[in-house]
């Protein structure tokens, strides 16, 4: 697609992973991503800690590509419009080419959408490009996009109607039609949009097994603030423990865990960390068991949060991890790791020794080994004809296995001591 700019989401010092990487790894990743065709880097930090964005944003600017500084939108007593505007000013000072308001859970209501865009434009200048990214989950955000546009927003994220709504984005066609008669317009050709819509209407059923069954509206998210992907993750964890019926308790526990942790925005990886801890709290008792990641979050090893953390939970985190709290930039504690990552990657069968392969291993240590040995087989098409996709459940129903009985191999990724291991459990007999 030589005429289309490609954009990626970059988790600041986390890159594509769930931990902080040393600065040299961050620089090399950005350099190679740009070299291989990436044009726009939407850079965010799960805690909105500006210190975790500096290295990656500087690296993007060094490549000459578009650096988009991102504000993770959330709601709490600490997350006010002035606080978000201050962060936007800091991002502009870092040389960002544009500012994105990233609303991952559909929490951005029309009033705050207008106020936030207007505040950024006033503080940073009308020439500051502002983009709004939100999801349709709560049912109010199409109106929020309209209010953001009225306030001066330059770009909004939507998706083609055949891939929209539910936990996805608002429909592109709906936004275009909504603008008619308002004095605002796009330069999008609706005839081409319809062709794209029709194409994906045909393609989507082939990937039904990967799609969520949720296509409606859930306003309870305004209370729990849980993104759709986070709900799916917690459901999976509960089912694996035979406690699928306790989902409501977990949903009620998440806001408490988030408050104890200083009100982090619930976006990867903080959403998974908070959600998993909420599951443990419900199943084992509050903080009787604490994940290493949650302990690190409490102690500052992911960065600082806008709110104060619960001092009693901090004490438990210290006892659990045998580490002291920190207040500095987490990546400053990391030792150079590129040479070790290269050596580990080169030890794997199929690794070609390129920086790209080393970075693939660094980002996905549990997946890279299989990828290296099977990539010669070419791309894999995971789409299935709808008739074939529906035949498998029918066969299962005919056998009617007992509830909880394992009928086919199930794969898990187990992380121990920072390393991921693929484990497959198969039925006995």
XYZ file of C-alpha atoms in Angstrom:
429
model
C 0.000 0.000 0.000
C 2.441 2.676 -1.189
C -0.157 5.456 -0.992
C -1.420 4.628 2.512
C 0.332 5.650 5.683
C 0.738 2.771 8.127
C 0.206 3.419 11.822
C 1.135 1.368 14.865
C 0.392 1.528 18.566
C 3.575 1.656 20.629
C 3.450 1.211 24.416
C 6.286 3.585 25.182
C 9.001 1.839 27.160
C 6.959 -1.404 26.942
C 7.099 -1.397 23.114
C 4.836 -4.374 22.250
C 5.473 -6.328 25.449
C 4.354 -6.362 29.055
C 7.584 -5.166 30.644
C 9.924 -2.231 30.315
C 12.772 -2.585 27.833
C 16.159 -0.938 28.124
C 16.578 2.250 26.061
C 18.799 0.692 23.388
C 16.149 -1.936 22.633
C 13.527 0.824 22.331
C 15.679 2.798 19.902
C 16.456 -0.245 17.763
C 12.815 -1.297 17.623
C 11.627 2.120 16.461
C 14.434 2.357 13.906
C 13.600 -1.033 12.396
C 9.839 -0.424 12.439
C 10.357 2.819 10.527
C 12.794 1.179 8.141
C 10.258 -1.565 7.379
C 7.475 0.840 6.454
C 5.810 2.223 9.581
C 4.824 5.876 9.129
C 2.877 6.952 12.226
C 3.764 5.898 15.767
C 0.960 6.370 18.298
C 2.980 6.273 21.504
C 1.327 5.865 24.910
C 2.123 4.815 28.444
C -0.416 2.828 30.436
C 0.039 5.105 33.470
C 0.341 8.372 31.505
C 3.833 8.684 32.982
C 5.583 11.103 30.644
C 9.001 9.716 31.641
C 8.100 6.406 29.984
C 7.457 8.171 26.661
C 10.573 10.288 26.220
C 12.923 7.658 24.760
C 10.432 6.218 22.268
C 9.188 9.628 21.103
C 12.760 10.850 20.637
C 13.532 7.692 18.659
C 10.534 8.254 16.373
C 11.546 11.849 15.730
C 15.078 10.687 14.877
C 13.649 8.559 12.040
C 11.712 11.504 10.596
C 8.412 9.663 11.030
C 5.225 11.009 12.640
C 5.336 10.933 16.451
C 1.849 11.013 17.957
C 1.850 11.588 21.712
C -1.055 9.881 23.408
C -3.176 10.613 26.467
C -4.912 7.545 27.909
C -8.328 8.861 28.889
C -9.860 7.602 32.093
C -12.134 8.792 34.892
C -11.135 9.198 38.532
C -11.037 11.930 41.200
C -7.487 12.704 39.997
C -8.010 12.645 36.239
C -9.390 16.089 35.479
C -9.535 18.087 32.247
C -6.719 20.422 33.468
C -4.542 17.380 34.282
C -5.007 15.978 30.774
C -4.340 19.382 29.196
C -1.091 19.644 31.174
C -0.013 16.275 29.788
C -0.813 17.474 26.261
C 1.451 20.479 26.812
C 4.253 18.169 27.960
C 3.829 16.015 24.848
C 4.029 19.062 22.599
C 7.215 20.111 24.388
C 8.662 16.684 23.545
C 8.175 17.462 19.862
C 5.082 15.390 19.095
C 3.586 15.983 15.655
C 0.061 15.427 16.964
C -1.866 14.566 20.124
C -4.212 11.587 20.457
C -6.900 11.263 23.117
C -7.106 7.484 23.510
C -10.372 6.339 25.111
C -9.996 2.564 25.214
C -13.193 1.764 27.142
C -15.723 4.172 25.639
C -15.723 6.422 28.723
C -15.444 9.767 26.917
C -18.829 11.442 27.215
C -19.860 14.342 24.951
C -19.315 17.133 27.523
C -15.768 16.134 28.527
C -14.920 15.451 24.862
C -15.665 19.067 23.984
C -13.898 20.457 27.056
C -10.762 18.375 26.585
C -10.288 19.139 22.883
C -11.024 22.827 23.486
C -8.584 22.865 26.422
C -5.775 21.309 24.377
C -6.339 23.681 21.462
C -6.339 26.686 23.806
C -3.222 25.636 25.721
C -1.174 24.195 22.853
C -2.375 26.289 19.930
C -4.998 25.895 17.223
C -2.365 24.435 14.910
C -1.880 21.459 17.257
C -3.380 18.431 15.521
C -5.747 16.582 17.885
C -7.086 13.096 17.158
C -9.782 11.312 19.169
C -9.834 7.524 19.489
C -12.794 5.958 21.250
C -14.905 2.790 21.257
C -18.624 2.240 20.800
C -19.073 -0.026 23.824
C -21.063 2.396 26.001
C -23.302 3.706 23.222
C -22.577 7.429 23.722
C -19.334 8.018 21.886
C -20.647 8.814 18.406
C -22.125 11.930 20.018
C -18.774 12.479 21.762
C -17.032 12.492 18.390
C -19.451 15.148 17.156
C -18.733 17.327 20.189
C -14.982 16.828 19.749
C -15.307 17.961 16.138
C -17.226 21.069 17.223
C -14.402 21.856 19.669
C -11.799 21.730 16.896
C -10.726 18.081 16.729
C -8.891 17.380 13.469
C -9.144 13.576 13.168
C -11.446 10.935 14.663
C -11.056 7.159 14.569
C -13.897 5.080 13.116
C -14.161 1.726 11.364
C -16.121 0.451 8.416
C -19.653 -0.491 9.497
C -19.172 -4.201 8.777
C -16.422 -4.271 11.445
C -17.841 -1.723 13.891
C -19.878 -1.314 17.095
C -19.824 -3.481 20.215
C -16.319 -3.125 21.688
C -15.137 -1.801 18.297
C -15.304 1.707 16.881
C -18.233 3.747 15.640
C -19.169 3.268 11.959
C -17.399 5.437 9.398
C -20.568 5.802 7.321
C -22.622 6.951 10.310
C -20.140 9.695 11.164
C -20.052 10.946 7.570
C -23.846 11.056 7.376
C -24.067 12.736 10.782
C -21.896 15.624 9.585
C -24.288 16.524 6.763
C -25.784 19.961 7.377
C -23.491 20.759 10.308
C -20.917 22.821 8.442
C -18.321 20.058 8.817
C -17.429 17.545 6.139
C -14.898 14.899 5.241
C -13.284 14.251 1.862
C -14.132 10.552 2.010
C -15.677 9.031 -1.119
C -18.774 7.159 0.069
C -18.871 4.962 -3.029
C -15.453 3.582 -2.146
C -16.529 3.203 1.472
C -19.471 1.065 0.384
C -17.151 -1.218 -1.590
C -14.969 -1.677 1.493
C -18.059 -2.366 3.606
C -19.329 -5.013 1.207
C -15.910 -6.675 1.024
C -15.602 -7.067 4.793
C -19.217 -8.201 5.079
C -18.084 -11.237 3.116
C -14.768 -11.685 4.913
C -15.935 -11.283 8.519
C -17.843 -14.604 8.824
C -14.623 -16.482 8.001
C -13.132 -15.268 11.309
C -16.193 -15.816 13.504
C -14.288 -17.872 16.093
C -12.055 -14.892 16.861
C -14.898 -12.383 17.239
C -16.642 -11.367 20.440
C -20.283 -12.242 20.879
C -20.901 -8.797 22.397
C -22.363 -6.388 19.860
C -24.637 -4.298 22.056
C -24.239 -1.513 24.597
C -22.956 -1.768 28.166
C -23.270 1.401 30.259
C -22.026 -0.436 33.379
C -18.554 0.228 31.989
C -18.893 3.810 33.233
C -18.702 2.334 36.740
C -16.216 -0.499 36.265
C -14.198 1.216 33.479
C -13.282 -2.220 32.153
C -12.458 -2.405 28.423
C -13.996 -5.270 26.464
C -10.709 -7.126 26.005
C -10.085 -7.020 29.737
C -13.490 -8.600 30.446
C -12.705 -11.454 28.057
C -9.370 -12.043 29.778
C -10.963 -12.213 33.245
C -13.714 -14.518 32.019
C -11.069 -16.896 30.693
C -9.154 -16.849 33.996
C -12.292 -17.564 36.021
C -13.395 -20.419 33.763
C -9.956 -22.031 34.052
C -10.452 -22.004 37.829
C -13.988 -23.394 37.584
C -15.384 -20.096 38.890
C -17.098 -18.682 35.835
C -20.152 -17.823 37.943
C -18.187 -15.274 40.021
C -17.681 -12.732 37.253
C -19.994 -10.190 38.881
C -17.885 -10.235 42.069
C -14.752 -9.590 40.026
C -16.360 -6.681 38.197
C -17.195 -5.144 41.561
C -13.647 -5.732 42.852
C -11.833 -4.093 39.926
C -12.640 -0.473 40.926
C -11.351 -1.171 44.456
C -8.088 -2.643 43.175
C -7.689 0.285 40.801
C -8.205 2.768 43.650
C -5.609 0.956 45.782
C -3.145 1.188 42.867
C -3.525 4.967 42.469
C -6.164 4.979 39.714
C -4.110 3.737 36.749
C -5.910 3.964 33.387
C -7.075 0.489 32.413
C -5.127 -0.123 29.223
C -2.518 -2.753 28.342
C -0.651 -3.804 30.431
C -2.229 -2.146 33.512
C -5.688 -3.487 32.641
C -4.433 -7.088 32.669
C -2.472 -6.501 35.892
C -5.404 -4.963 37.766
C -7.898 -7.467 36.340
C -5.818 -10.494 37.296
C -5.334 -9.175 40.826
C -9.088 -8.644 41.145
C -9.627 -12.279 40.143
C -7.176 -13.448 42.822
C -8.802 -11.200 45.430
C -12.199 -12.753 44.768
C -10.957 -16.344 44.667
C -8.338 -16.226 47.461
C -9.260 -13.226 49.624
C -8.121 -9.629 49.284
C -4.369 -9.560 48.601
C -3.848 -12.975 50.207
C -2.125 -13.759 46.917
C -0.444 -11.018 44.914
C 0.940 -11.298 41.393
C 4.480 -10.126 40.807
C 3.226 -7.668 38.212
C 0.737 -6.099 40.602
C 3.429 -5.816 43.281
C 5.630 -4.016 40.739
C 2.753 -1.705 39.846
C 2.253 -0.825 43.497
C 5.974 -0.212 44.029
C 6.532 2.071 41.036
C 8.310 -0.351 38.704
C 5.871 0.497 35.899
C 5.997 4.222 36.640
C 4.038 6.712 38.700
C 0.267 7.060 38.923
C -1.681 10.283 39.247
C -3.393 9.136 42.434
C -1.917 8.089 45.781
C -1.542 4.360 46.347
C -2.936 2.518 49.383
C -0.036 2.374 51.900
C -1.264 -0.916 53.399
C -1.244 -2.590 50.006
C 2.220 -1.137 49.348
C 3.426 -2.896 52.518
C 1.983 -6.183 51.260
C 3.712 -5.632 47.902
C 7.060 -5.104 49.647
C 6.569 -8.299 51.659
C 5.601 -10.243 48.557
C 8.324 -9.039 46.184
C 11.141 -8.391 48.664
C 11.721 -5.106 46.788
C 11.536 -1.496 47.924
C 9.328 1.155 46.292
C 10.987 3.397 43.701
C 10.177 6.912 42.513
C 12.556 7.248 39.549
C 12.078 6.250 35.918
C 11.854 2.435 35.933
C 14.002 1.988 32.813
C 16.915 3.728 34.554
C 17.293 0.586 36.665
C 17.665 -1.704 33.652
C 21.021 -2.998 32.528
C 21.959 -3.079 28.822
C 20.252 -6.163 27.372
C 20.660 -6.056 23.599
C 23.705 -8.334 23.475
C 22.026 -10.943 25.683
C 18.809 -10.802 23.645
C 20.840 -11.310 20.471
C 22.699 -14.276 21.941
C 19.460 -15.896 23.151
C 17.772 -15.336 19.784
C 20.704 -16.752 17.822
C 20.522 -19.909 19.936
C 17.061 -20.630 18.519
C 16.587 -22.799 15.451
C 15.576 -20.719 12.454
C 16.735 -17.345 13.742
C 18.401 -15.549 10.824
C 20.496 -13.205 12.975
C 18.822 -9.994 11.795
C 17.881 -7.217 14.189
C 14.279 -7.896 13.222
C 14.526 -11.484 14.473
C 16.198 -10.385 17.697
C 13.415 -7.860 18.267
C 10.766 -10.487 17.485
C 12.286 -12.706 20.164
C 12.531 -9.772 22.615
C 8.843 -8.891 22.146
C 7.437 -12.423 21.981
C 9.815 -14.899 23.656
C 7.089 -17.540 23.934
C 6.008 -17.321 20.295
C 9.248 -16.561 18.450
C 10.776 -20.084 18.595
C 7.862 -21.672 16.739
C 7.626 -18.761 14.327
C 11.304 -19.039 13.396
C 11.007 -22.738 12.575
C 7.720 -22.551 10.645
C 7.915 -19.274 8.723
C 9.366 -21.034 5.692
C 5.885 -22.535 5.262
C 4.610 -19.054 4.401
C 1.666 -17.042 5.769
C -1.102 -18.983 7.501
C -4.712 -18.313 6.606
C -6.831 -18.769 9.722
C -10.102 -17.966 7.997
C -12.685 -20.728 7.689
C -15.714 -21.117 5.518
C -18.782 -20.410 7.704
C -20.226 -23.879 7.074
C -16.990 -25.546 8.212
C -16.633 -23.241 11.180
C -20.100 -24.156 12.445
C -19.667 -27.899 11.866
C -17.220 -28.353 14.732
C -19.551 -27.178 17.535
C -22.279 -29.435 16.144
C -20.008 -32.452 16.434
C -19.225 -31.531 20.008
C -22.888 -31.274 20.860
C -23.482 -34.779 19.513
C -20.880 -36.282 21.818
C -22.309 -34.364 24.795
C -19.253 -34.535 27.071
C -19.741 -34.014 30.769
C -19.422 -30.431 32.000
C -15.772 -29.541 32.550
C -14.541 -32.670 30.717
C -11.498 -32.065 28.520
C -12.250 -33.264 24.985
C -9.327 -31.827 23.010
C -5.863 -30.395 23.684
C -5.832 -26.968 25.337
C -2.785 -24.694 25.129
C -1.673 -22.231 27.804
C 1.187 -19.756 28.005
C 2.732 -19.974 31.483
C 5.154 -17.238 32.544
C 7.783 -18.108 35.152
C 10.709 -15.945 36.184
C 10.093 -13.622 33.263
C 10.134 -16.381 30.641
C 7.077 -17.657 28.782
C 6.500 -21.404 28.232
C 3.928 -23.002 25.952
C 2.092 -25.800 27.779
C -0.454 -28.081 26.096
C -2.859 -30.163 28.196
C -4.445 -33.135 26.397
C -7.264 -35.461 27.521
C -6.126 -38.738 29.102
C -7.051 -42.169 27.759
